[in-house]
Every structure is written in structure tokens, then in C-alpha cells.
Amino acid sequence: MVNVAILGFGTVGSGVAEVIHKNGQHISERVSNQIALKYILDVRDFPDSIFADKVIHDFSIIENDPTIGVVVETIGGAKIALEYTRRALAAGKSVVTSNKELVATHGYELMQLAKEKNVSYLFEASVGGGIPILKPIRTCLAANELSQITGILNGTTNYILTRMIRAGLSFEDALKEAQANGYAERNPAADIEGHDACRKICILASLAFGRQISPDQVPTEGITSITLADVDYARSAGMKIKLLGRAIRRDSDGKVCAYVAPHLVQDESPLANVEGVFNAISVVGDAIGDVMFYGQGAGKLPTASAVVGDVMDAAKHMCYLKNNCWEAGGPDVVYSADEVPSRWYVRLSGAEAVEQARSLGSQNGESAWLTDAVLTPPQVQQLLAGREIKALYRVLE
Amino acid sequence: MVNVAILGFGTVGSGVAEVIHKNGQHISERVSNQIALKYILDVRDFPDSIFADKVIHDFSIIENDPTIGVVVETIGGAKIALEYTRRALAAGKSVVTSNKELVATHGYELMQLAKEKNVSYLFEASVGGGIPILKPIRTCLAANELSQITGILNGTTNYILTRMIRAGLSFEDALKEAQANGYAERNPAADIEGHDACRKICILASLAFGRQISPDQVPTEGITSITLADVDYARSAGMKIKLLGRAIRRDSDGKVCAYVAPHLVQDESPLANVEGVFNAISVVGDAIGDVMFYGQGAGKLPTASAVVGDVMDAAKHMCYLKNNCWEAGGPDVVYSADEVPSRWYVRLSGAEAVEQARSLGSQNGESAWLTDAVLTPPQVQQLLAGREIKALYRVLE
């Protein structure tokens, strides 16, 4: 028997309770051990829930209960969640989380603590919701030297861009629609400004390349400046605008460049065809070539699916994440996106020609261009010196 | 130190040697143990290979060498490969394979033998080449009750269909091109008649639903009868023809229907956009919803990537496949595809209208129709009674 405590009975936490309840027999058979939900910690009560009798308000009950083997942290944020995670690990309990902010900022510290205590700190649900991605990278692809990760990592922004592309909605209208459908928060900043995608590419890059990469090392640009004109110009070039998180390992010194920014993606690319709230993550390795993982990147039950998968691993005391996933970070881990060349899409005031670039047309006193040359950011800035830049996005090759 | 022996130095076997050689340090670090290639068994010698000194011709040397921990079987087929796998497992060595025929036909027996001997029998590379699929199903998605698997499981046929769709080549010309490019064998029957996809859906269905499903329980139709007329009619309906392997679990009794056949797939479906030699596998579970895995389904290094990933698991003596993956099969496992309804695409002699169907046009004395009604195979046969059926394919919903 493995007893489980859930911290935070919000969307994901209640999904975890539901999956354990609904598929309990099947889950227990799979791990050859009964998995039982014992406590739900929340500040609120839930008198109408079938789990009402499990709700408690005092974390120390969980901390001091030696029958609790696995703690599920679905509080979010990096304050109380950090404190409880530290205390649970210190008490010798494995911790499973969907909390990308905490893993992206404190992952190394918490894995070290788990290692000391010989327990697991697992976070498959922190990237791509229910999509299996972290464990496949760590195990199935372990024979590869990985070189690149490129992902549509945020469903809210992908939904907004899809509606701009497919229905011709403005950014503002698409955002409102996303909010009305429950795909965007009332305060959408973390999504539309790219911070959520930033945390996820940090976790992916740290896991794939072996050292902690922190959000403050990852230049992050959201989708708030993308207009319907950009969408149309991209279409005329056979491309779609997507918000991508990328991490690129430089062969010469093993340093990693990670960043989040809108990109123009060729229509034929599998990433261009990822629509609505779906996520997709492409991984390139020296043996595997290009492999892609696709699915619902958020949502109650998909995320709970990944959390409960980790609970089962922790319950079986599986070895795969008992070792540290990655080493400590530092300024020497990364190199600057200023050193990463690409072709560029640019929208400018005025219609005057741009050298080494082809025109995508002009309207309303603006013109759009696609550079033929492959340029670093400083080089493209130099090329455009003296012009008023309205939009500047990389083309994904 | 874990010593490895490779059986069969063909495409995949030599890829495995190459990956272990090239990424050896990285691989050994990952498993905290040195992985060393000791023997390569083949009937031939390879005097010009850097591995020439490892080549032997007598399996009993491997069988009787107590320092060999993992045997990689990349012989193929179910004759000598079966004998050597049995003997290696019986000698207490873990076996890793890319041999889909052997796993599809003798998987249960070999897993039982591995269990008795407390070793692993691992076969991630047998489905989808290097794409991580079996282990993610078994672990990351373990909290789900799975209901459906649908895959483009054979790169050769997908290449041929892609060339028919994109370049307007006939089946015969597309096959010749595939052979010229090394994507199809000189004798292409196993691919184009669907047998390769059949073995793979057997393995996926057995793993996902828990009991052995054998190729003789899986009705299998290839792509040899698909014409450019079918491709064009499909296009006019906003669809593409794809060869799919499917496995569907019936909720009422847990029985499984697995089959391989051409399907019409809506252009917007992620599966419709899987082109050339790529494979993709969609999995549906009660919590996760729809998740898809995409990548190169064959080829030397991608397949070797998956094999070496399994070698690393076996070397770490990981627990995940130590338990049986699935139970014994039997006639009670499956239900008939005759009970699975769908909409249908049909091409007929003559232009006489078909009830409950819309016309896709007519030419050369034939007409094509898409049924509005959702019908089982006997029902659609009844609907078309008296007509000469030239092509009859399901529409994937």
C-alpha cells in the first residue's frame, strides 16, 4: 500500500484525485501495489466532493504521517509550493509535481534534496501537460547526443495564433475568445508574454543537456505584437507564425542557447500543423534524427494523467530519476541568442527595398520582407539600420 | 562493466555498433556503468570494419560467456532469431531486439522466459523504429485506460502513398522510386501487403490492452489496389489515403479489434500530414485524450537509437519490463472488424447512384461515393449488393 497526499485541490489536483479514483484498480494492478489517496491539503473545504473526508488544512499532518509515500504538489508558484516540497522531501517522501515554475527555478536544489533522501522528485506533467516527453528524452533517447529541442509549449498562445490564422481574428479578439472558452486566464500575461513557454524550455533544456538553465538566462518574447498583417504576409510566403521555445546545443563547446520567440514556420513542417490548444515538441538527436511528441499540453485530466504516471513510478521506486537529472547551472552554461543565425521576417515602415531580402508586399505605409541571407540578430539589426522596425521574427529552418 | 553481443551485423546491427562506439562515453555516464561491445555474431566476416576483431561465427561462445549481460538480436525473422533468443534468455542474459516478427508471434513466450530468469526482454525498436512509443505507453500513460491506437506504421507504404498524392505517380512508379531510393526492398511484399504494419499493431495492441494479439487475428489489407483515381477522389473530399494499423478496445467486454487497411483521413488530421518515410502513432486514453508520437520509423541509426536505449535500460536492470508486458492470448481476446462501423469511401463500376452516399464524381465508366451513413462491413456490402466494387476503404473519424 502506498498512500498519497495531494497538495492543492485546484484543476490539476482534483484531476489527480479523479484519475486515482476512477482507474484505481487498473493502476494498482500495474504497480503491483495498492495506491490510495489519503489526504487532500487545501485552504478550502469541499463538502460536496466525494473526497470531502480527505480534506485537511495542516501540512504537518502529511509531513508527520509515516504512511504517506508520495506527495503530489499541484499548488503552483514558487513560494508555499517550494516550502512544502522541501519539507516533504526532507521527511523522506517522494514528490510529484506539475509545477513548471518551481522546477524551472529550483529544480536542481530539489533534485539534490531528493537524492540525499533517496526518494524521487518527478515532474513529467510540468512540460506538455500529459504528453510523455521528459521520461522518453531521459530513457528512450538516452543513447543520443541531443542537439536541438523546438516546441510549441503553450496552448493558450497557440490557440490565439490559430484563430488569427484560421478565422482572421485580431490578437485582441482571439484573446477574448480564448478567455471566454477557458483557454486563457483573466490575467493572461504569463501565457501571452511567453513566460510559461520560457519555464518549459528551461526544463527541457536542463534535462536534455544536463545542467540547470534558469528563466533569467532565456530571452523571452511573447505574441502581443503579432498582427493580422504579419499573419497574412507569412501566409503569402507559405508559412505560419508560431510561438516557439528553442534550445540549441553548440557542438564546439557544449554550451546551450535557449530562447522563446515567434517564428515563421513552413506550412509543410509538422509544427505548422499543430493547431488550437495542442502542444508539440520536436527533439533532434544524432542517431534518432527528428522525433516529435504531440498532444494536449494542458487541461485537468491530461495533466493528471502525467502526474499519476509519475506517482506510479515513485510507488514502484523506479530508478530512472533517482539519479540527478541535471547538474548545477551557471553563467558558463549558456551562449547568447545573438550568436544564432537565421533567416528573418521583417515588417517595416515605408516601402523602401531591403538588401538581400525578398518583398512580401506592402500596405498601409508598411512593407514586409523575408531575408535571403542567414543573419545573426546584430547583423539583421545592422541591415535594417535607420528603418523603423514594426516586427522582426526568425524563420525556422 | 556490461558486455554486449550483437547477433546479426546487418543494417540495424551495424548501427547499434556505431552508436555504442560513437556515444560510448556519454552512454556509460548515463548508466553509471561501462557498456562495452564484445562480440558481433554473423555468418560473414567484415575485415574492413573497425569492429572486425569482434566478429565471431559461433553463438555458443556468447551463450557460455558469463561476462555477456545483454544480447542484441538484430537477425530478423522467427527462426534462428527465435532459437538464439531462447538460448540467450535461458542463459540468464537480457535480450534487446528490433525484430517485430518475433515479438508479434512469440512475444508472450519470450517474456515469460525472461521473467523466469529475472532478466529483461526489451523491444522498443520493434515499433516505430527510433520513436519512443512502447515505454511511454507502458509508463507515462500507465494511469490511463487506453481505448484506441491508430498508426502510420510502415514508412515504405507511406512514402509510396505520399508520392502518389504529391507527385501524381502511379502505385507502380512510386514503388519503383521507393526501391531506387532504398526505401523499399526488392521483394516489397511484406511492406505493401501490410504484413509489417500488422506485426506492429499486434505489438502495440498487446502492450496497450494486456494480452497477446497475434498476426493471424488481425485482418490485413495492403495498398496494392489503391489507384490515382482513389487519390484524386479523396482529395476532392478534403482527405488523404493512408495505410493505418488500428486497435480498438470495446468498453463493454474489454475485447480488442485490430486490423490493417487503407483509410481516408481528413486533411486537418495530424495523421494526414505525416509524409514520406515518417511514421506516427496516435494513442487515445481516458485521461490523456489524444497523444501522438512522430518520427523516422525505420533506418539504421534511428532504429539503433531505440535498441541502445533498451540496452541502457537492461544494463541498469530497470524494472519497467521485468514484469510481463502482457498475458497469453487466445480467441477470446479479439472481436471482429465486421462489428466496427465507419463511413466508407467506395469506387464502383457504373455511375448509378448509391443510397445514403454523396457522389465524388465519375470517370472512365466508374463512380466514387462517400457514405453519409455509418455502417459495418456487412452493412456496406449489403448497401452495395449487385454492384462491382473496385475499391472500398474506411473513413477515419
mmCIF file of C-alpha atoms in Angstrom, chain B residues 173-334:
data_model
loop_
_atom_site.group_PDB
_atom_site.id
_atom_site.type_symbol
_atom_site.label_atom_id
_atom_site.label_comp_id
_atom_site.label_asym_id
_atom_site.label_seq_id
_atom_site.Cartn_x
_atom_site.Cartn_y
_atom_site.Cartn_z
ATOM 1 C CA ASP B 173 6.081 4.049 -60.418
ATOM 2 C CA ALA B 174 6.061 5.167 -56.793
ATOM 3 C CA LEU B 175 7.117 1.664 -55.742
ATOM 4 C CA LYS B 176 9.976 1.690 -58.271
ATOM 5 C CA GLU B 177 11.108 5.079 -56.986
ATOM 6 C CA ALA B 178 10.977 3.824 -53.401
ATOM 7 C CA GLN B 179 13.103 0.833 -54.391
ATOM 8 C CA ALA B 180 15.585 3.079 -56.208
ATOM 9 C CA ASN B 181 15.881 5.248 -53.087
ATOM 10 C CA GLY B 182 16.384 2.297 -50.770
ATOM 11 C CA TYR B 183 13.003 2.805 -49.062
ATOM 12 C CA ALA B 184 11.544 -0.464 -50.382
ATOM 13 C CA GLU B 185 13.022 -3.941 -50.637
ATOM 14 C CA ARG B 186 13.466 -5.749 -53.919
ATOM 15 C CA ASN B 187 10.689 -8.034 -52.723
ATOM 16 C CA PRO B 188 8.342 -5.445 -51.229
ATOM 17 C CA ALA B 189 5.504 -7.812 -50.296
ATOM 18 C CA ALA B 190 5.880 -7.582 -46.501
ATOM 19 C CA ASP B 191 5.509 -3.805 -46.708
ATOM 20 C CA ILE B 192 2.989 -3.206 -49.478
ATOM 21 C CA GLU B 193 0.698 -6.047 -48.438
ATOM 22 C CA GLY B 194 0.536 -4.692 -44.910
ATOM 23 C CA HIS B 195 2.255 -7.548 -43.026
ATOM 24 C CA ASP B 196 4.886 -5.285 -41.488
ATOM 25 C CA ALA B 197 2.193 -2.896 -40.205
ATOM 26 C CA CYS B 198 0.228 -5.922 -38.974
ATOM 27 C CA ARG B 199 3.100 -7.114 -36.768
ATOM 28 C CA LYS B 200 3.495 -3.636 -35.325
ATOM 29 C CA ILE B 201 -0.178 -3.173 -34.481
ATOM 30 C CA CYS B 202 -0.083 -6.615 -32.833
ATOM 31 C CA ILE B 203 2.732 -5.468 -30.557
ATOM 32 C CA LEU B 204 1.061 -2.134 -29.784
ATOM 33 C CA ALA B 205 -2.303 -3.749 -29.085
ATOM 34 C CA SER B 206 -0.808 -6.477 -26.895
ATOM 35 C CA LEU B 207 1.072 -3.888 -24.860
ATOM 36 C CA ALA B 208 -1.766 -1.399 -24.588
ATOM 37 C CA PHE B 209 -4.524 -3.873 -23.790
ATOM 38 C CA GLY B 210 -2.619 -6.547 -21.902
ATOM 39 C CA ARG B 211 -2.991 -9.797 -23.832
ATOM 40 C CA GLN B 212 -1.106 -11.225 -26.794
ATOM 41 C CA ILE B 213 -2.754 -10.463 -30.116
ATOM 42 C CA SER B 214 -1.257 -12.462 -32.971
ATOM 43 C CA PRO B 215 -0.958 -11.591 -36.669
ATOM 44 C CA ASP B 216 -3.436 -14.344 -37.586
ATOM 45 C CA GLN B 217 -6.068 -12.476 -35.539
ATOM 46 C CA VAL B 218 -5.568 -9.241 -37.486
ATOM 47 C CA PRO B 219 -7.251 -8.827 -40.906
ATOM 48 C CA THR B 220 -4.672 -7.153 -43.098
ATOM 49 C CA GLU B 221 -5.075 -5.282 -46.354
ATOM 50 C CA GLY B 222 -2.197 -3.531 -48.126
ATOM 51 C CA ILE B 223 -2.013 -0.664 -50.604
ATOM 52 C CA THR B 224 -1.624 -2.544 -53.893
ATOM 53 C CA SER B 225 -5.146 -1.843 -55.069
ATOM 54 C CA ILE B 226 -5.049 1.941 -54.499
ATOM 55 C CA THR B 227 -5.163 3.915 -57.757
ATOM 56 C CA LEU B 228 -4.582 7.548 -58.648
ATOM 57 C CA ALA B 229 -8.342 7.806 -59.162
ATOM 58 C CA ASP B 230 -8.798 6.965 -55.463
ATOM 59 C CA VAL B 231 -6.182 9.541 -54.533
ATOM 60 C CA ASP B 232 -7.978 12.208 -56.587
ATOM 61 C CA TYR B 233 -11.453 11.358 -55.298
ATOM 62 C CA ALA B 234 -10.092 11.512 -51.746
ATOM 63 C CA ARG B 235 -8.551 14.907 -52.478
ATOM 64 C CA SER B 236 -11.871 16.212 -53.767
ATOM 65 C CA ALA B 237 -13.388 15.264 -50.406
ATOM 66 C CA GLY B 238 -10.607 17.036 -48.466
ATOM 67 C CA MET B 239 -8.918 13.787 -47.449
ATOM 68 C CA LYS B 240 -5.785 11.717 -47.985
ATOM 69 C CA ILE B 241 -5.427 7.942 -48.271
ATOM 70 C CA LYS B 242 -3.188 6.455 -45.591
ATOM 71 C CA LEU B 243 -2.445 2.872 -44.615
ATOM 72 C CA LEU B 244 -3.386 2.598 -40.951
ATOM 73 C CA GLY B 245 -2.962 -0.062 -38.319
ATOM 74 C CA ARG B 246 -5.740 0.238 -35.748
ATOM 75 C CA ALA B 247 -6.584 -1.381 -32.439
ATOM 76 C CA ILE B 248 -9.847 -0.550 -30.691
ATOM 77 C CA ARG B 249 -10.861 -1.723 -27.233
ATOM 78 C CA ARG B 250 -14.569 -2.343 -26.740
ATOM 79 C CA ASP B 251 -15.695 -0.928 -23.441
ATOM 80 C CA SER B 252 -18.458 -3.438 -22.766
ATOM 81 C CA ASP B 253 -16.281 -6.544 -22.618
ATOM 82 C CA GLY B 254 -12.698 -5.343 -22.991
ATOM 83 C CA LYS B 255 -12.212 -7.231 -26.250
ATOM 84 C CA VAL B 256 -9.980 -5.734 -28.898
ATOM 85 C CA CYS B 257 -10.397 -5.374 -32.650
ATOM 86 C CA ALA B 258 -7.151 -4.897 -34.560
ATOM 87 C CA TYR B 259 -6.802 -4.566 -38.317
ATOM 88 C CA VAL B 260 -4.669 -3.001 -41.037
ATOM 89 C CA ALA B 261 -6.270 -1.285 -44.032
ATOM 90 C CA PRO B 262 -6.164 1.860 -46.165
ATOM 91 C CA HIS B 263 -8.280 4.697 -44.750
ATOM 92 C CA LEU B 264 -9.366 8.105 -45.920
ATOM 93 C CA VAL B 265 -8.110 10.657 -43.398
ATOM 94 C CA GLN B 266 -9.330 14.284 -43.176
ATOM 95 C CA ASP B 267 -6.681 16.766 -44.344
ATOM 96 C CA GLU B 268 -6.771 18.519 -40.947
ATOM 97 C CA SER B 269 -5.927 15.352 -39.037
ATOM 98 C CA PRO B 270 -2.338 15.250 -37.769
ATOM 99 C CA LEU B 271 -2.050 11.785 -39.336
ATOM 100 C CA ALA B 272 -2.855 13.209 -42.794
ATOM 101 C CA ASN B 273 0.234 15.409 -42.576
ATOM 102 C CA VAL B 274 2.665 12.592 -41.866
ATOM 103 C CA GLU B 275 4.610 12.348 -45.106
ATOM 104 C CA GLY B 276 7.295 10.262 -46.784
ATOM 105 C CA VAL B 277 9.016 7.594 -44.734
ATOM 106 C CA PHE B 278 7.886 9.072 -41.424
ATOM 107 C CA ASN B 279 5.684 7.122 -39.003
ATOM 108 C CA ALA B 280 3.196 8.429 -36.460
ATOM 109 C CA ILE B 281 1.229 6.684 -33.765
ATOM 110 C CA SER B 282 -1.829 8.184 -32.108
ATOM 111 C CA VAL B 283 -2.927 6.830 -28.729
ATOM 112 C CA VAL B 284 -6.228 7.650 -27.027
ATOM 113 C CA GLY B 285 -6.668 7.271 -23.274
ATOM 114 C CA ASP B 286 -9.408 8.259 -20.857
ATOM 115 C CA ALA B 287 -7.311 10.901 -19.095
ATOM 116 C CA ILE B 288 -4.760 11.926 -21.711
ATOM 117 C CA GLY B 289 -7.158 12.305 -24.631
ATOM 118 C CA ASP B 290 -5.260 12.049 -27.913
ATOM 119 C CA VAL B 291 -1.472 11.985 -27.942
ATOM 120 C CA MET B 292 0.748 11.366 -30.973
ATOM 121 C CA PHE B 293 4.333 10.201 -31.452
ATOM 122 C CA TYR B 294 6.087 11.072 -34.694
ATOM 123 C CA GLY B 295 9.455 10.323 -36.267
ATOM 124 C CA GLN B 296 11.505 8.135 -38.550
ATOM 125 C CA GLY B 297 10.008 4.674 -38.336
ATOM 126 C CA ALA B 298 12.967 2.853 -39.778
ATOM 127 C CA GLY B 299 16.567 3.329 -40.811
ATOM 128 C CA LYS B 300 19.910 2.310 -39.414
ATOM 129 C CA LEU B 301 20.613 4.952 -36.794
ATOM 130 C CA PRO B 302 17.052 5.780 -35.668
ATOM 131 C CA THR B 303 16.406 2.083 -35.022
ATOM 132 C CA ALA B 304 19.798 1.722 -33.354
ATOM 133 C CA SER B 305 18.873 4.666 -31.107
ATOM 134 C CA ALA B 306 15.960 2.690 -29.711
ATOM 135 C CA VAL B 307 17.965 -0.523 -29.404
ATOM 136 C CA VAL B 308 20.767 1.180 -27.471
ATOM 137 C CA GLY B 309 18.194 2.931 -25.244
ATOM 138 C CA ASP B 310 16.920 -0.519 -24.314
ATOM 139 C CA VAL B 311 20.470 -1.820 -23.811
ATOM 140 C CA MET B 312 20.974 1.004 -21.324
ATOM 141 C CA ASP B 313 17.751 0.062 -19.525
ATOM 142 C CA ALA B 314 18.766 -3.582 -19.424
ATOM 143 C CA ALA B 315 22.200 -2.585 -18.160
ATOM 144 C CA LYS B 316 20.650 -0.561 -15.358
ATOM 145 C CA HIS B 317 18.468 -3.568 -14.689
ATOM 146 C CA MET B 318 15.468 -1.348 -14.796
ATOM 147 C CA CYS B 319 12.246 -2.635 -13.524
ATOM 148 C CA TYR B 320 9.804 -1.475 -16.131
ATOM 149 C CA LEU B 321 9.694 -4.517 -18.342
ATOM 150 C CA LYS B 322 10.841 -7.073 -15.811
ATOM 151 C CA ASN B 323 7.231 -7.852 -15.159
ATOM 152 C CA ASN B 324 5.371 -9.356 -18.011
ATOM 153 C CA CYS B 325 4.206 -6.796 -20.500
ATOM 154 C CA TRP B 326 1.193 -8.818 -21.473
ATOM 155 C CA GLU B 327 -0.627 -12.044 -20.769
ATOM 156 C CA ALA B 328 -1.285 -15.020 -23.005
ATOM 157 C CA GLY B 329 -3.603 -14.555 -25.972
ATOM 158 C CA GLY B 330 -6.481 -16.643 -27.227
ATOM 159 C CA PRO B 331 -9.576 -16.435 -29.403
ATOM 160 C CA ASP B 332 -11.476 -14.652 -26.616
ATOM 161 C CA VAL B 333 -9.150 -11.621 -26.823
ATOM 162 C CA VAL B 334 -10.461 -10.231 -30.074
#
